[in-house]
Phi, psi and omega in degrees: 000140176232170175307331182293339179284349187265125187222159182294135177289149176252169182306319182300342183277342184313311176299330175287315176306319174289316177304308184297314182299308178299321179291322182290327187250359180301325181294346183273333191301315179290324177299313182263359169085004181198168179284134178296152186307322176302328178295333182264003182294151172277090186298325173298325178287322187289325177289313178306322181285355182073029184262357189241136170238133185239160177223149175095158176218093015281168182300135181236341186203153180201161172229152176238120185242151172224132185270126180235160184304318182243014175188166174254124184265127181266096188283322180203137171234128182224128173242137174298138181300335176294337185257007182294143178091000185261354177095005179297314178299316180300310181296323178300316180295321170302317179301310185299327178286322175305311179302314179298318178303315180297330183269001180071027178262150187271353181203153174253135175240162176193175174215162179218149173299135181300336180275350175271065188292338172304315179302318182298340178275330188271311186302330180288335175296335177265016181088005176280147170237145180296133174262310178193168173238122178209160179270120180245099187062235180277003194244128179261115190234152179251114186259147186229159171217152170227122177277137179254078189285000000 
């Protein structure tokens, strides 16, 4: 898989976007005591807005991105559990960096639930630094940024 294999999601991809997101985040429901926010997202609206990029046929991974004036926000990254260990997440994270650079944005931001400790081990390996930890409603989140110098 290359970055060329990552494409803008189309309306026909919405069921797969939901299925991959649910499969990727389902394991966290019991741990955090509620459904993670990506599972509650309006996937059709995100796809229609041009915020979702997918990879695989069938879809095995995706990112949901939001463009802001001074950064690219990585709202969600999901890899189907059946595709773990195949470099899908790594390719998606590299795509996010490339997308931000193509848009002329100096950094990528994201957050993860504090109880998703696996993510807190992954993001620093890809150049993300912790900015803050704060509670947003019922979610305890660790916020990250990656400067694209």
